[in-house]
mmCIF file of C-alpha atoms and ligand atoms in Angstrom:
data_model
loop_
_atom_site.group_PDB
_atom_site.id
_atom_site.type_symbol
_atom_site.label_atom_id
_atom_site.label_comp_id
_atom_site.label_asym_id
_atom_site.label_seq_id
_atom_site.Cartn_x
_atom_site.Cartn_y
_atom_site.Cartn_z
ATOM 1 C CA MET A 1 87.255 86.633 23.841
ATOM 2 C CA ILE A 2 87.774 87.039 27.805
ATOM 3 C CA GLU A 3 89.251 84.093 29.412
ATOM 4 C CA ILE A 4 87.626 83.589 32.638
ATOM 5 C CA ASN A 5 88.269 80.615 35.216
ATOM 6 C CA GLU A 6 85.750 80.381 37.685
ATOM 7 C CA ILE A 7 87.531 77.544 39.768
ATOM 8 C CA HIS A 8 90.156 78.889 42.206
ATOM 9 C CA PRO A 9 92.540 76.893 44.421
ATOM 10 C CA ASN A 10 92.357 75.660 47.185
ATOM 11 C CA PRO A 11 95.249 74.719 48.674
ATOM 12 C CA ALA A 12 94.680 75.338 52.509
ATOM 13 C CA GLY A 13 91.712 72.611 52.374
ATOM 14 C CA ILE A 14 89.021 75.589 53.126
ATOM 15 C CA LYS A 15 86.171 73.263 53.641
ATOM 16 C CA ARG A 16 83.883 75.780 55.795
ATOM 17 C CA VAL A 17 83.956 80.087 56.196
ATOM 18 C CA ALA A 18 82.217 82.010 58.526
ATOM 19 C CA VAL A 19 81.598 85.664 58.213
ATOM 20 C CA LEU A 20 79.951 88.125 60.687
ATOM 21 C CA THR A 21 80.065 92.345 60.925
ATOM 22 C CA SER A 22 80.613 94.366 63.232
ATOM 23 C CA GLY A 23 81.079 97.918 64.233
ATOM 24 C CA GLY A 24 78.668 100.708 62.802
ATOM 25 C CA ASP A 25 76.722 99.544 59.914
ATOM 26 C CA ALA A 26 77.610 100.753 56.613
ATOM 27 C CA PRO A 27 75.759 100.516 53.184
ATOM 28 C CA GLY A 28 77.042 97.878 50.785
ATOM 29 C CA MET A 29 77.737 95.517 54.167
ATOM 30 C CA ASN A 30 74.760 92.995 52.535
ATOM 31 C CA ALA A 31 76.996 93.361 49.379
ATOM 32 C CA ALA A 32 79.441 91.954 50.687
ATOM 33 C CA ILE A 33 77.606 89.269 53.205
ATOM 34 C CA ARG A 34 76.323 88.291 49.694
ATOM 35 C CA ALA A 35 79.562 88.483 47.872
ATOM 36 C CA VAL A 36 81.155 85.911 50.759
ATOM 37 C CA VAL A 37 78.317 83.383 50.449
ATOM 38 C CA ARG A 38 78.201 82.899 46.742
ATOM 39 C CA ALA A 39 81.558 83.135 45.765
ATOM 40 C CA ALA A 40 82.218 80.318 48.412
ATOM 41 C CA ALA A 41 79.393 78.637 47.395
ATOM 42 C CA SER A 42 81.097 78.705 44.137
ATOM 43 C CA GLN A 43 83.776 76.870 45.175
ATOM 44 C CA GLY A 44 82.191 74.320 47.111
ATOM 45 C CA ILE A 45 82.373 75.872 50.530
ATOM 46 C CA GLU A 46 79.765 76.487 53.110
ATOM 47 C CA VAL A 47 79.443 79.300 54.850
ATOM 48 C CA VAL A 48 78.340 79.952 58.345
ATOM 49 C CA GLY A 49 76.753 83.921 58.766
ATOM 50 C CA VAL A 50 77.135 85.178 62.728
ATOM 51 C CA ARG A 51 74.784 87.411 63.795
ATOM 52 C CA ARG A 52 75.250 90.650 66.283
ATOM 53 C CA GLY A 53 79.257 90.623 65.548
ATOM 54 C CA PHE A 54 81.760 89.216 67.918
ATOM 55 C CA SER A 55 79.191 89.641 70.746
ATOM 56 C CA GLY A 56 76.967 86.774 68.628
ATOM 57 C CA LEU A 57 80.173 85.047 68.260
ATOM 58 C CA HIS A 58 80.788 84.076 71.834
ATOM 59 C CA ARG A 59 77.435 83.121 72.207
ATOM 60 C CA GLY A 60 77.119 81.196 69.357
ATOM 61 C CA GLU A 61 74.616 82.597 67.416
ATOM 62 C CA MET A 62 75.804 80.823 64.136
ATOM 63 C CA HIS A 63 73.391 79.579 61.114
ATOM 64 C CA LEU A 64 74.323 78.292 57.999
ATOM 65 C CA LEU A 65 73.892 80.445 54.847
ATOM 66 C CA GLY A 66 73.433 79.465 51.129
ATOM 67 C CA PRO A 67 72.930 81.288 48.279
ATOM 68 C CA ARG A 68 69.363 82.153 48.002
ATOM 69 C CA ASP A 69 69.507 83.091 51.657
ATOM 70 C CA VAL A 70 71.277 86.146 50.494
ATOM 71 C CA ALA A 71 68.571 86.461 47.215
ATOM 72 C CA ASN A 72 67.167 90.295 47.314
ATOM 73 C CA THR A 73 70.013 91.829 49.760
ATOM 74 C CA ILE A 74 72.286 93.627 47.533
ATOM 75 C CA GLN A 75 69.847 97.135 47.277
ATOM 76 C CA ARG A 76 69.915 96.809 51.497
ATOM 77 C CA GLY A 77 71.533 99.024 53.491
ATOM 78 C CA GLY A 78 72.107 98.195 57.069
ATOM 79 C CA THR A 79 73.017 94.392 58.014
ATOM 80 C CA ILE A 80 71.393 91.462 57.371
ATOM 81 C CA LEU A 81 73.796 89.486 60.132
ATOM 82 C CA LEU A 82 72.823 92.168 62.761
ATOM 83 C CA THR A 83 75.804 94.109 64.027
ATOM 84 C CA ALA A 84 77.194 95.320 67.492
ATOM 85 C CA ARG A 85 80.194 96.594 69.433
ATOM 86 C CA SER A 86 81.083 93.924 71.479
ATOM 87 C CA ARG A 87 82.384 94.762 75.436
ATOM 88 C CA THR A 88 83.162 90.857 76.099
ATOM 89 C CA TRP A 89 85.390 90.218 72.812
ATOM 90 C CA ARG A 90 87.461 92.286 74.484
ATOM 91 C CA THR A 91 88.366 89.797 76.866
ATOM 92 C CA PRO A 92 90.098 86.698 76.522
ATOM 93 C CA GLU A 93 87.461 84.690 77.800
ATOM 94 C CA GLY A 94 85.489 86.113 75.279
ATOM 95 C CA ARG A 95 87.365 85.295 72.864
ATOM 96 C CA ALA A 96 87.916 81.521 74.053
ATOM 97 C CA GLU A 97 84.242 81.187 74.034
ATOM 98 C CA GLY A 98 83.685 82.637 70.314
ATOM 99 C CA ALA A 99 86.956 80.317 69.063
ATOM 100 C CA ARG A 100 85.321 77.084 70.818
ATOM 101 C CA TYR A 101 81.669 77.379 68.828
ATOM 102 C CA LEU A 102 84.252 78.654 65.636
ATOM 103 C CA ARG A 103 85.321 74.777 65.900
ATOM 104 C CA GLU A 104 82.735 73.131 66.763
ATOM 105 C CA TRP A 105 81.521 74.841 63.524
ATOM 106 C CA GLY A 106 84.437 73.370 61.394
ATOM 107 C CA VAL A 107 84.744 77.372 60.501
ATOM 108 C CA GLY A 108 88.329 77.723 58.581
ATOM 109 C CA GLY A 109 88.267 80.831 58.241
ATOM 110 C CA LEU A 110 86.545 83.491 59.631
ATOM 111 C CA ILE A 111 85.905 87.132 57.528
ATOM 112 C CA VAL A 112 85.046 90.165 59.453
ATOM 113 C CA ILE A 113 83.434 92.829 57.605
ATOM 114 C CA GLY A 114 83.763 96.094 59.629
ATOM 115 C CA GLY A 115 86.117 99.105 60.723
ATOM 116 C CA ASP A 116 89.461 99.445 62.669
ATOM 117 C CA GLY A 117 87.976 97.984 65.998
ATOM 118 C CA SER A 118 86.633 94.527 64.446
ATOM 119 C CA PHE A 119 89.548 94.109 62.726
ATOM 120 C CA HIS A 120 91.336 94.812 66.517
ATOM 121 C CA GLY A 121 88.805 92.080 67.824
ATOM 122 C CA GLY A 122 89.661 89.523 65.011
ATOM 123 C CA TYR A 123 93.034 89.732 65.087
ATOM 124 C CA HIS A 124 93.219 89.121 68.833
ATOM 125 C CA LEU A 125 90.852 86.156 67.529
ATOM 126 C CA GLN A 126 93.741 84.876 65.132
ATOM 127 C CA GLU A 127 96.681 85.417 67.649
ATOM 128 C CA GLU A 128 94.942 83.432 70.485
ATOM 129 C CA HIS A 129 93.422 80.518 68.797
ATOM 130 C CA GLY A 130 95.268 80.147 65.404
ATOM 131 C CA ILE A 131 91.679 80.740 63.720
ATOM 132 C CA PRO A 132 92.652 82.522 60.460
ATOM 133 C CA VAL A 133 90.552 85.557 59.934
ATOM 134 C CA ILE A 134 90.858 88.061 56.744
ATOM 135 C CA GLY A 135 89.130 91.439 57.441
ATOM 136 C CA VAL A 136 86.741 93.630 54.588
ATOM 137 C CA PRO A 137 86.537 97.333 55.269
ATOM 138 C CA GLY A 138 83.054 98.138 55.808
ATOM 139 C CA THR A 139 83.054 102.112 57.466
ATOM 140 C CA ILE A 140 81.459 105.149 56.117
ATOM 141 C CA ASP A 141 84.128 106.736 57.307
ATOM 142 C CA ASN A 142 86.892 105.683 54.723
ATOM 143 C CA ASP A 143 89.545 105.468 57.655
ATOM 144 C CA LEU A 144 91.125 102.477 57.261
ATOM 145 C CA TYR A 145 94.766 102.676 55.404
ATOM 146 C CA GLY A 146 95.644 99.922 52.585
ATOM 147 C CA THR A 147 92.728 100.560 50.702
ATOM 148 C CA ASP A 148 91.539 103.472 48.460
ATOM 149 C CA HIS A 149 87.798 103.568 49.824
ATOM 150 C CA THR A 150 86.082 101.439 52.013
ATOM 151 C CA ILE A 151 82.637 99.773 51.931
ATOM 152 C CA GLY A 152 79.625 102.330 52.623
ATOM 153 C CA TYR A 153 81.627 105.470 51.987
ATOM 154 C CA PHE A 154 80.140 106.564 48.459
ATOM 155 C CA THR A 155 76.820 106.472 49.486
ATOM 156 C CA ALA A 156 77.216 108.243 52.646
ATOM 157 C CA VAL A 157 79.059 110.870 50.856
ATOM 158 C CA GLU A 158 76.029 110.975 48.481
ATOM 159 C CA THR A 159 73.096 110.666 51.372
ATOM 160 C CA ALA A 160 75.469 113.853 53.184
ATOM 161 C CA LEU A 161 75.511 115.667 50.075
ATOM 162 C CA ASP A 162 71.907 115.599 48.841
ATOM 163 C CA ALA A 163 71.368 116.847 52.545
ATOM 164 C CA VAL A 164 73.586 119.937 52.128
ATOM 165 C CA ASP A 165 71.731 120.956 48.738
ATOM 166 C CA LYS A 166 68.370 120.581 50.767
ATOM 167 C CA LEU A 167 70.070 123.341 53.399
ATOM 168 C CA ARG A 168 71.249 125.060 50.475
ATOM 169 C CA ASP A 169 68.083 126.134 49.675
ATOM 170 C CA THR A 170 66.786 127.187 52.865
ATOM 171 C CA GLY A 171 70.241 128.680 53.266
ATOM 172 C CA ALA A 172 70.211 130.963 49.883
ATOM 173 C CA SER A 173 66.640 132.106 50.775
ATOM 174 C CA HIS A 174 66.998 133.731 54.224
ATOM 175 C CA GLU A 175 70.729 134.711 53.802
ATOM 176 C CA ARG A 176 71.914 132.668 56.382
ATOM 177 C CA ILE A 177 74.871 130.376 57.635
ATOM 178 C CA PHE A 178 74.286 126.523 57.490
ATOM 179 C CA VAL A 179 77.098 124.791 59.733
ATOM 180 C CA ILE A 180 76.470 121.301 58.802
ATOM 181 C CA GLU A 181 78.022 118.378 60.630
ATOM 182 C CA VAL A 182 79.156 114.712 58.993
ATOM 183 C CA MET A 183 80.488 111.251 60.458
ATOM 184 C CA GLY A 184 83.785 111.304 60.507
ATOM 185 C CA ARG A 185 85.047 110.102 64.308
ATOM 186 C CA HIS A 186 88.493 110.838 63.621
ATOM 187 C CA ALA A 187 88.614 111.588 59.646
ATOM 188 C CA GLY A 188 87.538 113.855 57.371
ATOM 189 C CA HIS A 189 87.217 112.412 54.518
ATOM 190 C CA ILE A 190 83.401 112.611 54.115
ATOM 191 C CA ALA A 191 84.193 116.232 55.133
ATOM 192 C CA LEU A 192 86.299 117.286 52.331
ATOM 193 C CA ASP A 193 84.345 115.414 49.751
ATOM 194 C CA VAL A 194 80.862 116.776 50.746
ATOM 195 C CA ALA A 195 82.827 120.241 51.509
ATOM 196 C CA VAL A 196 84.182 120.026 47.693
ATOM 197 C CA ALA A 197 80.500 118.497 45.436
ATOM 198 C CA GLY A 198 78.425 120.742 48.250
ATOM 199 C CA GLY A 199 80.292 123.756 46.929
ATOM 200 C CA ALA A 200 81.080 124.612 50.733
ATOM 201 C CA GLU A 201 83.053 128.006 52.033
ATOM 202 C CA GLU A 202 84.983 126.340 54.512
ATOM 203 C CA VAL A 203 85.535 122.391 55.779
ATOM 204 C CA PHE A 204 86.788 122.100 59.290
ATOM 205 C CA ILE A 205 88.609 118.464 60.027
ATOM 206 C CA PRO A 206 90.066 116.341 62.162
ATOM 207 C CA GLU A 207 93.673 116.358 60.543
ATOM 208 C CA ASP A 208 93.801 120.028 60.577
ATOM 209 C CA GLU A 209 92.740 121.272 63.778
ATOM 210 C CA LYS A 210 93.036 125.140 62.316
ATOM 211 C CA PRO A 211 91.866 127.313 64.648
ATOM 212 C CA ILE A 212 88.328 127.960 65.519
ATOM 213 C CA GLU A 213 88.016 132.090 65.221
ATOM 214 C CA SER A 214 89.261 131.868 61.281
ATOM 215 C CA VAL A 215 85.850 130.775 60.427
ATOM 216 C CA VAL A 216 84.769 134.280 61.424
ATOM 217 C CA GLU A 217 86.748 136.106 59.234
ATOM 218 C CA ILE A 218 85.845 133.448 56.081
ATOM 219 C CA VAL A 219 82.127 134.585 56.895
ATOM 220 C CA LYS A 220 83.249 137.789 56.771
ATOM 221 C CA GLN A 221 85.201 137.905 53.748
ATOM 222 C CA SER A 222 81.853 135.937 51.841
ATOM 223 C CA VAL A 223 79.519 138.558 53.097
ATOM 224 C CA GLU A 224 81.658 141.512 51.137
ATOM 225 C CA LYS A 225 82.160 139.031 48.311
ATOM 226 C CA GLY A 226 77.986 139.664 47.592
ATOM 227 C CA LYS A 227 77.068 135.937 48.847
ATOM 228 C CA LYS A 228 74.133 135.123 50.008
ATOM 229 C CA GLY A 229 74.675 132.722 52.051
ATOM 230 C CA SER A 230 77.246 130.278 53.777
ATOM 231 C CA ILE A 231 77.884 126.658 53.561
ATOM 232 C CA ILE A 232 80.337 125.353 56.409
ATOM 233 C CA ILE A 233 81.007 121.558 56.544
ATOM 234 C CA VAL A 234 82.473 120.136 59.987
ATOM 235 C CA ALA A 235 83.170 116.832 60.608
ATOM 236 C CA GLU A 236 82.617 115.610 63.809
ATOM 237 C CA GLY A 237 86.033 114.607 64.766
ATOM 238 C CA TYR A 238 86.091 117.968 64.894
ATOM 239 C CA ASP A 239 87.454 119.688 68.144
ATOM 240 C CA GLY A 240 84.044 121.232 69.337
ATOM 241 C CA GLY A 241 82.223 120.198 66.285
ATOM 242 C CA ALA A 242 79.978 122.017 64.540
ATOM 243 C CA GLN A 243 78.199 123.645 67.305
ATOM 244 C CA ALA A 244 81.118 125.494 68.347
ATOM 245 C CA VAL A 245 81.686 126.436 65.041
ATOM 246 C CA GLY A 246 78.727 127.909 64.508
ATOM 247 C CA ASP A 247 79.056 129.562 68.355
ATOM 248 C CA ALA A 248 81.719 131.241 66.908
ATOM 249 C CA ILE A 249 80.197 132.624 63.829
ATOM 250 C CA GLN A 250 77.555 133.795 65.644
ATOM 251 C CA ALA A 251 79.310 135.693 68.236
ATOM 252 C CA GLY A 252 82.118 136.978 65.666
ATOM 253 C CA THR A 253 79.671 138.023 63.078
ATOM 254 C CA GLY A 254 76.281 138.488 64.135
ATOM 255 C CA LEU A 255 75.294 136.719 61.373
ATOM 256 C CA GLU A 256 72.113 134.556 61.533
ATOM 257 C CA THR A 257 73.636 131.031 61.822
ATOM 258 C CA ARG A 258 71.879 127.479 62.018
ATOM 259 C CA VAL A 259 73.279 124.320 62.754
ATOM 260 C CA SER A 260 72.826 120.924 61.479
ATOM 261 C CA ILE A 261 74.198 117.746 62.816
ATOM 262 C CA LEU A 262 73.073 114.915 60.029
ATOM 263 C CA GLY A 263 74.069 112.108 62.022
ATOM 264 C CA HIS A 264 72.843 108.554 61.763
ATOM 265 C CA ILE A 265 70.904 109.312 58.091
ATOM 266 C CA GLN A 266 74.315 109.155 56.504
ATOM 267 C CA ARG A 267 74.604 105.607 57.847
ATOM 268 C CA GLY A 268 71.739 104.264 56.250
ATOM 269 C CA GLY A 269 70.092 103.576 52.825
ATOM 270 C CA SER A 270 70.543 101.744 50.025
ATOM 271 C CA PRO A 271 74.026 101.400 48.859
ATOM 272 C CA VAL A 272 74.967 103.491 45.523
ATOM 273 C CA SER A 273 76.524 100.975 43.046
ATOM 274 C CA SER A 274 80.283 102.017 43.512
ATOM 275 C CA ASP A 275 79.818 100.878 47.343
ATOM 276 C CA ARG A 276 78.162 97.357 45.609
ATOM 277 C CA ILE A 277 80.594 97.275 43.284
ATOM 278 C CA LEU A 278 83.130 97.156 45.903
ATOM 279 C CA ALA A 279 81.896 95.543 48.400
ATOM 280 C CA SER A 280 80.741 92.331 45.719
ATOM 281 C CA ARG A 281 84.767 92.537 44.417
ATOM 282 C CA LEU A 282 86.499 92.334 48.390
ATOM 283 C CA GLY A 283 83.676 90.081 49.440
ATOM 284 C CA GLU A 284 84.589 87.684 46.294
ATOM 285 C CA ALA A 285 88.631 88.416 47.329
ATOM 286 C CA ALA A 286 88.321 87.618 50.991
ATOM 287 C CA VAL A 287 87.089 84.375 50.074
ATOM 288 C CA TYR A 288 89.715 83.551 47.854
ATOM 289 C CA ALA A 289 92.370 84.732 50.649
ATOM 290 C CA LEU A 290 90.847 82.145 52.462
ATOM 291 C CA MET A 291 91.757 79.520 50.591
ATOM 292 C CA ASP A 292 95.277 80.520 49.944
ATOM 293 C CA GLY A 293 96.355 80.508 52.566
ATOM 294 C CA GLN A 294 96.791 84.383 54.029
ATOM 295 C CA LYS A 295 95.551 85.048 57.365
ATOM 296 C CA GLY A 296 95.521 88.208 59.634
ATOM 297 C CA VAL A 297 94.921 90.535 56.380
ATOM 298 C CA MET A 298 92.585 93.159 55.278
ATOM 299 C CA VAL A 299 91.273 92.908 51.907
ATOM 300 C CA GLY A 300 91.572 96.359 50.142
ATOM 301 C CA ARG A 301 91.043 97.870 46.689
ATOM 302 C CA THR A 302 94.500 100.084 45.341
ATOM 303 C CA SER A 303 94.180 101.597 42.373
ATOM 304 C CA GLY A 304 91.630 99.429 41.069
ATOM 305 C CA GLY A 305 93.932 96.098 42.081
ATOM 306 C CA ILE A 306 92.812 93.779 44.995
ATOM 307 C CA THR A 307 95.725 94.345 48.020
ATOM 308 C CA TYR A 308 96.394 92.489 51.369
ATOM 309 C CA THR A 309 97.393 94.650 54.005
ATOM 310 C CA PRO A 310 98.827 93.203 57.588
ATOM 311 C CA LEU A 311 95.665 94.363 59.925
ATOM 312 C CA PRO A 312 97.860 96.091 62.405
ATOM 313 C CA GLU A 313 98.574 98.108 59.777
ATOM 314 C CA THR A 314 95.805 98.882 58.561
ATOM 315 C CA TRP A 315 95.032 100.320 62.310
ATOM 316 C CA GLN A 316 99.117 101.748 62.671
ATOM 317 C CA ASN A 317 98.828 103.648 59.506
ATOM 318 C CA SER A 318 96.720 106.652 59.064
ATOM 319 C CA LYS A 319 95.270 106.715 55.603
ATOM 320 C CA ASP A 320 95.577 110.764 54.612
ATOM 321 C CA VAL A 321 92.807 112.786 53.460
ATOM 322 C CA SER A 322 93.713 114.486 50.167
ATOM 323 C CA HIS A 323 95.624 117.642 50.844
ATOM 324 C CA ASP A 324 94.724 118.303 46.986
ATOM 325 C CA LEU A 325 91.030 117.885 47.535
ATOM 326 C CA TYR A 326 91.453 120.073 50.820
ATOM 327 C CA ARG A 327 93.765 123.142 48.379
ATOM 328 C CA CYS A 328 90.621 122.406 45.974
ATOM 329 C CA ALA A 329 88.202 123.697 48.414
ATOM 330 C CA ARG A 330 89.839 126.507 49.449
ATOM 331 C CA VAL A 331 90.776 127.759 45.943
ATOM 332 C CA LEU A 332 86.755 126.802 44.191
ATOM 333 C CA SER A 333 85.091 129.114 47.466
ATOM 334 C CA ILE A 334 86.398 132.293 45.986
HETATM 335 O O1 F6P B 1 82.668 104.608 63.105
HETATM 336 C C1 F6P B 1 81.609 105.171 61.561
HETATM 337 C C2 F6P B 1 80.821 106.129 62.840
HETATM 338 O O2 F6P B 1 79.397 106.269 61.723
HETATM 339 C C3 F6P B 1 81.876 107.486 63.365
HETATM 340 O O3 F6P B 1 81.561 108.572 62.412
HETATM 341 C C4 F6P B 1 80.840 107.853 64.292
HETATM 342 O O4 F6P B 1 81.529 108.173 64.638
HETATM 343 C C5 F6P B 1 80.134 106.500 65.097
HETATM 344 O O5 F6P B 1 80.589 105.526 63.644
HETATM 345 C C6 F6P B 1 79.063 106.678 65.424
HETATM 346 O O6 F6P B 1 78.728 105.321 66.202
HETATM 347 P P1 F6P B 1 77.924 104.737 67.023
HETATM 348 O O7 F6P B 1 76.918 103.903 65.962
HETATM 349 O O8 F6P B 1 78.030 103.791 68.248
HETATM 350 O O9 F6P B 1 76.588 105.594 67.570
#
């Protein structure tokens, strides 16, 4: 029989925590909010939900959230707390306002679900006002050091892959080249996974700014090998994006080329199981981290276990794309 201890020690004496989502939305954010609310309730801790991220925090947009308030949300995309990117939070005055509201509400710690920009915002609050902050990695880009995957990434890859499969039908039928841009402001994680899973001829990522002209030779070789159409995946962060790659192909080969920028559809939709499970584990772990007296760390999952990474390290260190996967993408496009 598996022994389960449901009561977590609370040396920090936490009675109430706040939670917010910030930056770009990501599928699974609701599952993370739900996990925070329910894990806290299981320990007799109250949760204050902050609406509109830091933007709402400095305006005091807060309300209590109970376990029933998060019912029927685990499968929903977006974030029930709403999200925003806040300019005011970048000022010490804005953060002081937010800290005042958190104190008024008797909050012993803040859980920030978001990406590196959001973690910066949380870290400043902690440094200036002594309020413990725990980060939960929520971004489709998967670009945070300290966790194998971020919440939303798995769903974004599935969404992009579905689009690639559909575009491939048209590409093959018309014997066209399709250049498809996936999201990833500074990172090629989505692009690389989609390239391998979608059987692409080539992938362009910001981590390896190879010359754009190289695509011309690759497409010419594909045609010589008898391929009916080609799929080229480009990460948004690659210099010039998909349009530049498409233009280079058209100019260098004269072949009929179409560019498709998938954009924000990758951020929406019901989270796949891997994102729901990751969000559930990390939301729970964030509550326990505050109870343990931890602060200024991001909870992550690395090699199956829960890990705690100091917030500055999550943005100071870069998370490498898998070189092996990059190699594999090349080898299999023969
Ligand atoms: O950080 C997630 C992300 O989806 C990036 O991939 C993209 O560059 C950016 O957000 C888009 O942000 P916005 O919602 O402000 O257009």
